PDB file of C-alpha atoms in Angstrom:
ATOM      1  CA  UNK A   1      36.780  28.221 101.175  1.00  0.00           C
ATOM      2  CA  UNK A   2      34.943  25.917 103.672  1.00  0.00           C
ATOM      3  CA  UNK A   3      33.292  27.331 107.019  1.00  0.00           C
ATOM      4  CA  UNK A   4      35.482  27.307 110.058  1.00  0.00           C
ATOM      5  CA  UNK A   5      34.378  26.966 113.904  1.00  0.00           C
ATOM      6  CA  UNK A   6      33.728  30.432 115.494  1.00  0.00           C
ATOM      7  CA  UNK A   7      33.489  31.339 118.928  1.00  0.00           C
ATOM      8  CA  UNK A   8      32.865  35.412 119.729  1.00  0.00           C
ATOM      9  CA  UNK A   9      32.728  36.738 123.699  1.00  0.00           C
ATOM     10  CA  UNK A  10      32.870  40.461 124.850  1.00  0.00           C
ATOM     11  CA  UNK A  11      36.567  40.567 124.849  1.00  0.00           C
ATOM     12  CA  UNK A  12      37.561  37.743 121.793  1.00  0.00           C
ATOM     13  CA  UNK A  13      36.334  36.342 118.819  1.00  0.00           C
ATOM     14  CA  UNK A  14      38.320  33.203 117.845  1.00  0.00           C
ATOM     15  CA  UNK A  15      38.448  31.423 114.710  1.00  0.00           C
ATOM     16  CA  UNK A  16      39.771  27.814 114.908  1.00  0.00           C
ATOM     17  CA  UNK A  17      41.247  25.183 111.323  1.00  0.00           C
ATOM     18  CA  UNK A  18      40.604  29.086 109.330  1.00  0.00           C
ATOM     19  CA  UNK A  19      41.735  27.986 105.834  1.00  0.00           C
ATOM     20  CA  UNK A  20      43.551  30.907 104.204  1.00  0.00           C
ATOM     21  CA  UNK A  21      43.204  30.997 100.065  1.00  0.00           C
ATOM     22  CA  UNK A  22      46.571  31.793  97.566  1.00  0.00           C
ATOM     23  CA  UNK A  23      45.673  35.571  97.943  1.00  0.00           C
ATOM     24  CA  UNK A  24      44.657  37.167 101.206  1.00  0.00           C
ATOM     25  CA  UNK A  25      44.214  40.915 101.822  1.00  0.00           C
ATOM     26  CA  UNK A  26      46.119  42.804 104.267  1.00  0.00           C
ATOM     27  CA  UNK A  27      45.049  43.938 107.107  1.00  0.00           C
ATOM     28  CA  UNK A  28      44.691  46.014 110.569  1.00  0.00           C
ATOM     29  CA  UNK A  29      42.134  46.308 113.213  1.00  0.00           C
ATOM     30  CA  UNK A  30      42.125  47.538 116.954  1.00  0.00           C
ATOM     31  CA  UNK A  31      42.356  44.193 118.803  1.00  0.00           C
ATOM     32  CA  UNK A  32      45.503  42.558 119.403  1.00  0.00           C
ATOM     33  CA  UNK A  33      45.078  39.039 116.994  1.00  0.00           C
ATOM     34  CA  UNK A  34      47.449  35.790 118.003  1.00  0.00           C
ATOM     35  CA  UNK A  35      47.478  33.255 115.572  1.00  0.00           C
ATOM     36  CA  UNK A  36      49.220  29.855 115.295  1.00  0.00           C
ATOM     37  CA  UNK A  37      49.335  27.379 111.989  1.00  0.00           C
ATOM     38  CA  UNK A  38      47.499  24.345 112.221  1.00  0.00           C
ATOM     39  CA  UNK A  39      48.603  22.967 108.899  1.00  0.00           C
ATOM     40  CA  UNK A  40      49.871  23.788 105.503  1.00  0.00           C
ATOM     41  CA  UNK A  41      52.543  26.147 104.616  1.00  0.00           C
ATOM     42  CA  UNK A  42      53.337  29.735 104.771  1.00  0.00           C
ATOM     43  CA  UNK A  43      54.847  32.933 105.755  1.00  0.00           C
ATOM     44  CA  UNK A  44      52.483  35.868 107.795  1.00  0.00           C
ATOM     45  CA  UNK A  45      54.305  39.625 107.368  1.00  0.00           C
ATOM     46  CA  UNK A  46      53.466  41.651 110.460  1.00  0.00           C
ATOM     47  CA  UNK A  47      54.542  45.269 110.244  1.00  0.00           C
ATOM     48  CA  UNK A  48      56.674  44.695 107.427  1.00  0.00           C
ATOM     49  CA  UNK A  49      58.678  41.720 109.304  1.00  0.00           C
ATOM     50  CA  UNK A  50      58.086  37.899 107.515  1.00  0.00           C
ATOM     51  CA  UNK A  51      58.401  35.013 109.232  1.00  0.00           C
ATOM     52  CA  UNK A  52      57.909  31.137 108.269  1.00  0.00           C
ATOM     53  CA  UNK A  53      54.952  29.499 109.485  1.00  0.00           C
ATOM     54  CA  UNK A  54      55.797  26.937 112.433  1.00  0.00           C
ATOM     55  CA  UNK A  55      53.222  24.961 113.949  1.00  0.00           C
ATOM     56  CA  UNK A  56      54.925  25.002 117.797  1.00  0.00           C
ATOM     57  CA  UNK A  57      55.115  28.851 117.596  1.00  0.00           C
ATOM     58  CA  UNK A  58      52.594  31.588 118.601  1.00  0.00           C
ATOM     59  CA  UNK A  59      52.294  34.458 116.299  1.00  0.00           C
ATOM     60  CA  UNK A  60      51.373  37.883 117.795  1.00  0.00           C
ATOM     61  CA  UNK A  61      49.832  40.819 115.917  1.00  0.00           C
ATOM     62  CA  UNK A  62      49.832  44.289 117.470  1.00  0.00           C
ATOM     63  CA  UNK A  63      46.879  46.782 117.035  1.00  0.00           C
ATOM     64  CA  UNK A  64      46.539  48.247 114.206  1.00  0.00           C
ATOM     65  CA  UNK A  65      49.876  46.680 112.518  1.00  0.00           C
ATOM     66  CA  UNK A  66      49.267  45.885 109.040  1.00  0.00           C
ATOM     67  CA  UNK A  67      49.765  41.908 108.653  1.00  0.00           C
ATOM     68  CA  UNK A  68      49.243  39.024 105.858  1.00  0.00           C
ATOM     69  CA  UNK A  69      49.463  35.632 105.312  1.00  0.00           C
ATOM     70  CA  UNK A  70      50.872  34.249 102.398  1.00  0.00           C
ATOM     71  CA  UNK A  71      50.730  30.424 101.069  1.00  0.00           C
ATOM     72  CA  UNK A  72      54.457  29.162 100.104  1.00  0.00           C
ATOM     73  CA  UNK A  73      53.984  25.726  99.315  1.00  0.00           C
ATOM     74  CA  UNK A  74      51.656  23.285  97.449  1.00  0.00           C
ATOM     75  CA  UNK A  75      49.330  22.868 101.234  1.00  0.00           C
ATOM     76  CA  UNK A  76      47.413  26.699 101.766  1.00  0.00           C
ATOM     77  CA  UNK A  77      48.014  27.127 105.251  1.00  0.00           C
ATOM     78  CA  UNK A  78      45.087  26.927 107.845  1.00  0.00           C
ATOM     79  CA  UNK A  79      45.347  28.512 111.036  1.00  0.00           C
ATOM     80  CA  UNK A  80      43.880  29.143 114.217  1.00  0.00           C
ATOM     81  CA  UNK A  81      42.917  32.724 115.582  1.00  0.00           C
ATOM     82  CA  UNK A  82      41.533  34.779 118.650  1.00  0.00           C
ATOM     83  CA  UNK A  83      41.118  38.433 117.912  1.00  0.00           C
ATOM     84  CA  UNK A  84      41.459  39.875 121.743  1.00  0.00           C
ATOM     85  CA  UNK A  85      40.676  43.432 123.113  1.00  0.00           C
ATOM     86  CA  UNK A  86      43.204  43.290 126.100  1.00  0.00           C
ATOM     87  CA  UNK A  87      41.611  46.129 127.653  1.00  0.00           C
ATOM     88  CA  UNK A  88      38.477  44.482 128.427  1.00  0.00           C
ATOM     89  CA  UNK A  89      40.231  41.378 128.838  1.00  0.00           C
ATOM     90  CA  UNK A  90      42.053  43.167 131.721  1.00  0.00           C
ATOM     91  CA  UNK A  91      39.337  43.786 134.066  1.00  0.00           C
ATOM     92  CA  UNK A  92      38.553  41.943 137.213  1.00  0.00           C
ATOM     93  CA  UNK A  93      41.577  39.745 136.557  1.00  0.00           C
ATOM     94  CA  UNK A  94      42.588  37.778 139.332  1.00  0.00           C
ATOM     95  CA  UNK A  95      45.585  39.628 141.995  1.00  0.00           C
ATOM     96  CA  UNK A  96      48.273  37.359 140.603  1.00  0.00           C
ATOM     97  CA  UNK A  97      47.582  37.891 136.614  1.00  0.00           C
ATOM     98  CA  UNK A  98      47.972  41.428 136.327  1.00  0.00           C
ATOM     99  CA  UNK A  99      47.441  42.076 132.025  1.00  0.00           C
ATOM    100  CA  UNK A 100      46.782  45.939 132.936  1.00  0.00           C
ATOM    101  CA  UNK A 101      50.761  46.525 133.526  1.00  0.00           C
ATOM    102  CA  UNK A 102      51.676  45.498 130.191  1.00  0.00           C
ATOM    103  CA  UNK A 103      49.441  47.028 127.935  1.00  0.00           C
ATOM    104  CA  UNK A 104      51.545  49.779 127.358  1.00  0.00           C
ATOM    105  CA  UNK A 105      53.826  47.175 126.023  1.00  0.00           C
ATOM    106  CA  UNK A 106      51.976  47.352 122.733  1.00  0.00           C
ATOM    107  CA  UNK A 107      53.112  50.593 121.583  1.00  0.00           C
ATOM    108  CA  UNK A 108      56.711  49.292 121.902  1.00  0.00           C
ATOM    109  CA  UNK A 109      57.283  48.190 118.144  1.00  0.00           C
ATOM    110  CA  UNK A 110      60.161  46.767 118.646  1.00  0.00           C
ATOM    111  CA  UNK A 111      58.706  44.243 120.591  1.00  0.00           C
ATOM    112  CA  UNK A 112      58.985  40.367 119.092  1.00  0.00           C
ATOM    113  CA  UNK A 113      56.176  39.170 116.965  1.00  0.00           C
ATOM    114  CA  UNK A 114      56.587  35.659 117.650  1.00  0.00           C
ATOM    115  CA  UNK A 115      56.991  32.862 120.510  1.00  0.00           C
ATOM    116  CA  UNK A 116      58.002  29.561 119.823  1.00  0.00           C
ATOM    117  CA  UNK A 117      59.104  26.791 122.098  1.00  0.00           C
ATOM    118  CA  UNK A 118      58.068  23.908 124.547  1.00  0.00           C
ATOM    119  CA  UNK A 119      57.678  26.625 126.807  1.00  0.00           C
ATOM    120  CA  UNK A 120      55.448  28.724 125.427  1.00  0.00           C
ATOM    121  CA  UNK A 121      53.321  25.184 124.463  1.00  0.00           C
ATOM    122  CA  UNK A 122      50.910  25.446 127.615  1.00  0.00           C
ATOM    123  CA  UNK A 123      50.029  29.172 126.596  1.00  0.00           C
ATOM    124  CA  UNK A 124      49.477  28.597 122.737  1.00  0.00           C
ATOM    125  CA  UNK A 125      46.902  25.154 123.838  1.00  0.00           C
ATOM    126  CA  UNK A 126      45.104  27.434 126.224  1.00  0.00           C
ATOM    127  CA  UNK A 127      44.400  30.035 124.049  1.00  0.00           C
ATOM    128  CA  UNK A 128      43.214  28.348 121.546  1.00  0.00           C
ATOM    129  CA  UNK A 129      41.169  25.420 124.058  1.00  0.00           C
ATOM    130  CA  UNK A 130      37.574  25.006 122.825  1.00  0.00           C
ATOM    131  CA  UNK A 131      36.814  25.107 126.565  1.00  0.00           C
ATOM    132  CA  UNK A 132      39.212  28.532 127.393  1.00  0.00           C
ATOM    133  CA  UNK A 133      37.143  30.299 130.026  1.00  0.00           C
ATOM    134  CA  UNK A 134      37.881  34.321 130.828  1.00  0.00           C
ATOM    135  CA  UNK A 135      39.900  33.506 133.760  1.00  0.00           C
ATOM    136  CA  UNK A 136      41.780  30.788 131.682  1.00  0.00           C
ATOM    137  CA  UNK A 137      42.478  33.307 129.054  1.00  0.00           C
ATOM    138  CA  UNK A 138      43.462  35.701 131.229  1.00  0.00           C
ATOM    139  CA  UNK A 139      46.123  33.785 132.459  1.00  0.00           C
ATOM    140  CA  UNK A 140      47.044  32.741 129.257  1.00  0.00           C
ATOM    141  CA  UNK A 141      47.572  35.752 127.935  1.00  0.00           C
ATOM    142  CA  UNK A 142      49.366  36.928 131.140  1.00  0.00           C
ATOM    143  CA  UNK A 143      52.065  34.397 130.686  1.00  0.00           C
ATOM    144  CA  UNK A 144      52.084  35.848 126.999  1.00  0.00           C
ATOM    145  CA  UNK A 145      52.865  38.814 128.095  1.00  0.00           C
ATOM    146  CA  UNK A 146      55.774  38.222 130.494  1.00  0.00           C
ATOM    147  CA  UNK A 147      57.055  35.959 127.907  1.00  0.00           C
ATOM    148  CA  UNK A 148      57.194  38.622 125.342  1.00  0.00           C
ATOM    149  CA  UNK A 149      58.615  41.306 127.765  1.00  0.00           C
ATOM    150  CA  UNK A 150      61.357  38.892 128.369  1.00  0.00           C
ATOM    151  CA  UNK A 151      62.507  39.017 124.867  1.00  0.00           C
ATOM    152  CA  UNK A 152      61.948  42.879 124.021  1.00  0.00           C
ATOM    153  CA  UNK A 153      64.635  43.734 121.497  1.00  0.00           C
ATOM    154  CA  UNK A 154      67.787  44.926 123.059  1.00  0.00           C
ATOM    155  CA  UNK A 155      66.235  46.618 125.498  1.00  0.00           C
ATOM    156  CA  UNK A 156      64.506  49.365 123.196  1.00  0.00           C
ATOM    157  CA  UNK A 157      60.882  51.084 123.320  1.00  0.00           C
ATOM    158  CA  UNK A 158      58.573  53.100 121.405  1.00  0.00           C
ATOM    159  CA  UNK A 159      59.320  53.377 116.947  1.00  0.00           C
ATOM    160  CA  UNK A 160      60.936  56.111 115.051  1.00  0.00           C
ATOM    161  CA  UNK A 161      59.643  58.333 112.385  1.00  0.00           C
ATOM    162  CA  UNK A 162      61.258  56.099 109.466  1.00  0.00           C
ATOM    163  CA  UNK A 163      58.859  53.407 110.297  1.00  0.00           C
ATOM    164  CA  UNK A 164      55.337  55.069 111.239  1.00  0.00           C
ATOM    165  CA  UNK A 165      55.683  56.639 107.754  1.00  0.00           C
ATOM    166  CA  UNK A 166      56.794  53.629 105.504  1.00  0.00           C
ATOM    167  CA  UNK A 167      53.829  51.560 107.552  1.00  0.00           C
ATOM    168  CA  UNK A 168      51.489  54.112 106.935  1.00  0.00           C
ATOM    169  CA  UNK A 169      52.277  54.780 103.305  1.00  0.00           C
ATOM    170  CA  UNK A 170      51.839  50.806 102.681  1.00  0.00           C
ATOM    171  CA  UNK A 171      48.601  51.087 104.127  1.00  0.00           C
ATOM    172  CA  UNK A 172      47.474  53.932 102.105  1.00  0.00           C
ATOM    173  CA  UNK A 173      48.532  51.745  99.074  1.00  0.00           C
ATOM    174  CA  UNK A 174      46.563  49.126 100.111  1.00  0.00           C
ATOM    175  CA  UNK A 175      43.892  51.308 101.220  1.00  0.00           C
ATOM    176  CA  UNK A 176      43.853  52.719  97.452  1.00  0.00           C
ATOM    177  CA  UNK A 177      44.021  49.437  95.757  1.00  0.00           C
ATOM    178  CA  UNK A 178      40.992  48.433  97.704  1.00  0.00           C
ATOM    179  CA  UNK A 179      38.950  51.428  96.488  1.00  0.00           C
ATOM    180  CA  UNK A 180      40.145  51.982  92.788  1.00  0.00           C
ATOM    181  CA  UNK A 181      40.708  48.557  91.676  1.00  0.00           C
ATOM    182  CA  UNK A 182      37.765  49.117  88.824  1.00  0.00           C
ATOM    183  CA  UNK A 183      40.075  51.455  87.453  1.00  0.00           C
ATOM    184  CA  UNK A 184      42.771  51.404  85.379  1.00  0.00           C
ATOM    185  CA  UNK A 185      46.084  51.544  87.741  1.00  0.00           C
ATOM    186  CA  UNK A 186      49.500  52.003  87.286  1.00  0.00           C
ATOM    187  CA  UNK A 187      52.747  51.484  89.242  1.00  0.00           C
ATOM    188  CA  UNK A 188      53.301  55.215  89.172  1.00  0.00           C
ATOM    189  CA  UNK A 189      49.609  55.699  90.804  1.00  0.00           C
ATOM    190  CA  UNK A 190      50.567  53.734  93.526  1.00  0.00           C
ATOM    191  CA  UNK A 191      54.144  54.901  94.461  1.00  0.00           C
ATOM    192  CA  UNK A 192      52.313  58.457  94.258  1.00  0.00           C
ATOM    193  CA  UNK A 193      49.795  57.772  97.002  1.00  0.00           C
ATOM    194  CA  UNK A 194      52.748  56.122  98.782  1.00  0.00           C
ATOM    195  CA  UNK A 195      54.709  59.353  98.722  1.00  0.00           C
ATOM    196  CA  UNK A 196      57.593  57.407  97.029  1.00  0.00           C
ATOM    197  CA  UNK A 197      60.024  57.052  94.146  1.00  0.00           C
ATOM    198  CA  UNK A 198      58.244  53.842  91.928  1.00  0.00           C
ATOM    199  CA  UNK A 199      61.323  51.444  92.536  1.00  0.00           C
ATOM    200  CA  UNK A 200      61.286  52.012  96.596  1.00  0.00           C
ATOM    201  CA  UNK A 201      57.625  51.779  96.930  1.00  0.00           C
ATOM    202  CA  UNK A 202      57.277  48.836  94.906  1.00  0.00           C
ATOM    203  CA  UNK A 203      60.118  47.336  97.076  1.00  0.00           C
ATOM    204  CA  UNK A 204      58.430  48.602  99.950  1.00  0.00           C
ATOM    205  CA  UNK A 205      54.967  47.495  99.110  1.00  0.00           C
ATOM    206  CA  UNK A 206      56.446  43.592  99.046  1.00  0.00           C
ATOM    207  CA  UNK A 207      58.118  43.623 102.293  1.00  0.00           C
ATOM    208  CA  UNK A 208      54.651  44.389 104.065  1.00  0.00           C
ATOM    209  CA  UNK A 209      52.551  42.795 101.415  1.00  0.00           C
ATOM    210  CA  UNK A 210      54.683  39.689 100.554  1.00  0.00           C
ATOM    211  CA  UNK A 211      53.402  40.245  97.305  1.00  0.00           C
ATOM    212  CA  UNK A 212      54.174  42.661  94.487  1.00  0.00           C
ATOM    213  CA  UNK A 213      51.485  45.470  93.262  1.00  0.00           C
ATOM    214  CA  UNK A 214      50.539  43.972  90.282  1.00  0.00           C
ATOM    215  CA  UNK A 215      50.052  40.537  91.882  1.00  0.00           C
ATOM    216  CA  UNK A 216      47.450  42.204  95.195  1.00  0.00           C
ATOM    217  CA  UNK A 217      45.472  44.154  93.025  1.00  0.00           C
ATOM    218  CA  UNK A 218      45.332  40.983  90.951  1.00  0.00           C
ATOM    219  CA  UNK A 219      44.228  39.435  93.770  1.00  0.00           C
ATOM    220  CA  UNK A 220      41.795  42.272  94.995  1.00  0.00           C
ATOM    221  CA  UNK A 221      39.829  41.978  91.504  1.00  0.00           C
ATOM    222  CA  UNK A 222      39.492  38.276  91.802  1.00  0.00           C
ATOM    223  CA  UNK A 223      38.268  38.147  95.098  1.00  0.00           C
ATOM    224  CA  UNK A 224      36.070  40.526  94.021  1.00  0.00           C
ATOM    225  CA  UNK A 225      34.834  38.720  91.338  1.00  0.00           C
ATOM    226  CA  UNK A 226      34.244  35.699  92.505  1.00  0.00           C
ATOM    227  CA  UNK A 227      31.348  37.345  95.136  1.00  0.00           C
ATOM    228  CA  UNK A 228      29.738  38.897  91.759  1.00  0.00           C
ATOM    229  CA  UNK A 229      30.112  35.251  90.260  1.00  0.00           C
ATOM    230  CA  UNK A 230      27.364  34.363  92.868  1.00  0.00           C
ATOM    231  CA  UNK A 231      24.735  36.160  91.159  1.00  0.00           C
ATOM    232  CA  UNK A 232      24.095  34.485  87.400  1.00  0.00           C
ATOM    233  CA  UNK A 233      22.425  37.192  86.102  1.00  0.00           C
ATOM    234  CA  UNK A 234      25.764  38.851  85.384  1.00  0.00           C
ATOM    235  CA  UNK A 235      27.874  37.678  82.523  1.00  0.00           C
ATOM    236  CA  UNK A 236      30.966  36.757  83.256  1.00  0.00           C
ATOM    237  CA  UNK A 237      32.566  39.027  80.418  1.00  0.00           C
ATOM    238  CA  UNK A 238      30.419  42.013  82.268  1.00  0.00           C
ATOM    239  CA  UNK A 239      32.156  40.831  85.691  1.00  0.00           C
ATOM    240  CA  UNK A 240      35.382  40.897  84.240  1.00  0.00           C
ATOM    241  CA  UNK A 241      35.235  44.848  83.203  1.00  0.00           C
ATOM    242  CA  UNK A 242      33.462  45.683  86.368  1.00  0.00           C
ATOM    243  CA  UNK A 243      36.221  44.293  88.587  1.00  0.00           C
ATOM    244  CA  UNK A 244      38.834  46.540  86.415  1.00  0.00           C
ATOM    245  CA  UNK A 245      39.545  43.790  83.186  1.00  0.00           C
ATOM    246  CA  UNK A 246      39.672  44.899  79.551  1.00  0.00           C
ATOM    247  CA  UNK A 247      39.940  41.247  78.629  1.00  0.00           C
ATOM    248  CA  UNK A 248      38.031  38.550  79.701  1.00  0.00           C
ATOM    249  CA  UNK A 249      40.845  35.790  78.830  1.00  0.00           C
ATOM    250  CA  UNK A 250      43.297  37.713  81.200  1.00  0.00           C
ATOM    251  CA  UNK A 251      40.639  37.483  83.980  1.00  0.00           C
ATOM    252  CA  UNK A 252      39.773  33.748  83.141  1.00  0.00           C
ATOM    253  CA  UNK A 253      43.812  32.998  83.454  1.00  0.00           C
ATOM    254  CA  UNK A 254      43.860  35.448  86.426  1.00  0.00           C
ATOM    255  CA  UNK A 255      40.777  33.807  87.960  1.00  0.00           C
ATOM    256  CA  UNK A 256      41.884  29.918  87.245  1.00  0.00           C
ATOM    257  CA  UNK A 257      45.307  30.810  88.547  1.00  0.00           C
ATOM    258  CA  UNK A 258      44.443  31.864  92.129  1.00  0.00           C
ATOM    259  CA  UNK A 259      41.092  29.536  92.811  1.00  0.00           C
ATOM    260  CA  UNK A 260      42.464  26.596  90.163  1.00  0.00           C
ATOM    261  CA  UNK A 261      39.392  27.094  88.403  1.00  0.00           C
ATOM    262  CA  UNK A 262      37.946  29.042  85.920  1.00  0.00           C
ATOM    263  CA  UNK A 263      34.951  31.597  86.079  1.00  0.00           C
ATOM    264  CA  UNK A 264      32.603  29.433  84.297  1.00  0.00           C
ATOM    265  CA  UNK A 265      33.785  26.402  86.553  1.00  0.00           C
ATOM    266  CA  UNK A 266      32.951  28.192  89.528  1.00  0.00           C
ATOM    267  CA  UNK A 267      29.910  29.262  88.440  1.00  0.00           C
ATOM    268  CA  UNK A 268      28.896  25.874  87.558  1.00  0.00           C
ATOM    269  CA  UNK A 269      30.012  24.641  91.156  1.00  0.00           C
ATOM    270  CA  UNK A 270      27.493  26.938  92.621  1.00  0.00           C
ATOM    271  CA  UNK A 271      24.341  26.852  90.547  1.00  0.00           C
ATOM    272  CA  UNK A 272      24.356  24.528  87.414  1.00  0.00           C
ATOM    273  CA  UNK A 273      21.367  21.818  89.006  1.00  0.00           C
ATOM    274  CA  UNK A 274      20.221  21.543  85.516  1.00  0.00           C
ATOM    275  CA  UNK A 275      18.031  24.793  85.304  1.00  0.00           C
ATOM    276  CA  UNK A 276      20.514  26.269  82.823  1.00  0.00           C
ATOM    277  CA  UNK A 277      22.208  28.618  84.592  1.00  0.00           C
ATOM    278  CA  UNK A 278      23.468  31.539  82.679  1.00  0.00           C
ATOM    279  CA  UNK A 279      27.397  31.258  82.221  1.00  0.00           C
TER     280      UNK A 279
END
């Protein structure tokens, strides 16, 4: 993973040419996060909805709706980002860009995820300008905003019962698989903390996940890894069985399979300068 360019304000933080690895974790957080795909090629799942990666299109991610990325072809994808509190973001906005009457549009779940089109072009480049200003972005997302309440779903509002519960009990997988993924896990513990027969949650899991069980935690414990990789004092056979391996040849293949490398490789990458790091 190389660095990307960073900018953070009171109301945004954006991330700009963000390369996203084979495995990335879901996840949810307050502000409202628009992202658009700079190159590469890949779906993003937002609350359990997948669409393919395009680069003309603007993809919008509700608070607290869990969402991934996912790489599909031989190019990761690498995208652009601004995480945005629209609250703050709202204030002492100009008379003619008026955000605060649409925030309540984000409890409205039915509410499209994505913009594409020439006509939403102007908005995506302003957002994500180097330059973007406060006012700018107000605007910006203004536009946004009547552009999405333009294409609201049939004219519905608000989410029903069916759908809170299946997003929550996805979370609360992922939640689990986060915590416990030292231990030994099983389908079964999963679809438990789920709240769901093992052949729905396991169905369910992939639709927000884009992933099966056995492939995230997989991915949890090698992400995992390869931080604890960074300090040579500890074996790589030790990291293994701390990240939740009996074997160390399963973790190598796991390991070489999602970074293209092995362990010892990546080790050797960060700290063989002929000192003899231990491997």
């Amino acid at each position: 993973m190389t660095e990307y360019k960073t900018c953070k304000v009171d109301y945004a933080e954006w991330g700009w040419e963000r390369p996203n690895p084979n495995f990335c974790a879901a996840a949810k957080h307050h502000e409202t996060e628009l992202i658009r795909l700079v190159e590469g090629d890949g779906d993003i799942y937002i609350n359990g909805e997948r669409f393919k990666m395009q680069r003309n299109c603007l993809y919008i991610v509700r608070p607290f709706i869990l969402h991934v990325i996912r790489k599909t072809g031989d190019v990761a994808p690498v995208v652009d980002f601004v995480k945005a509190d629209l609250r703050l973001l709202s204030v002492n906005c100009a008379d003619d860009v008026k955000i605060g009457e649409y925030l309540h549009f984000f409890n409205d779940k039915n509410a499209p995820s994505v913009l594409c089109g020439d006509n939403v072009q102007n908005i995506i480049d302003m957002i994500f300008s180097f330059g973007c200003n406060r006012e700018q972005m107000q605007r910006a997302v203004f536009c946004m905003l009547v552009q999405l309440h333009g294409q609201r779903r049939n004219g519905r509002t608000g989410s029903n019962i069916k759908d809170e519960k299946q997003h929550f009990a996805v979370q609360t997988a992922v939640e689990y698989l986060s915590a416990n993924y030292p231990k030994q896990i099983m389908v079964r513990d999963v679809s438990s903390v789920m709240d769901y027969d093992e052949f729905y949650a396991m169905k369910l899991f992939k639709r927000y996940c884009g992933c099966s069980v056995v492939d995230y935690l997989n991915g949890v414990r090698v992400t995992e890894a390869r931080k604890k990789l960074l300090n040579p004092e500890i074996s790589v056979k030790d990291i293994a069985l701390s990240v939740g391996y009996k074997s160390a040849s399963y973790f190598n293949r796991q390991f070489k399979r999602e970074f293209g490398i092995t362990p010892v490789e990546y080790r050797r990458q960060k700290f063989d300068n002929g000192n003899g790091a231990m491997v």
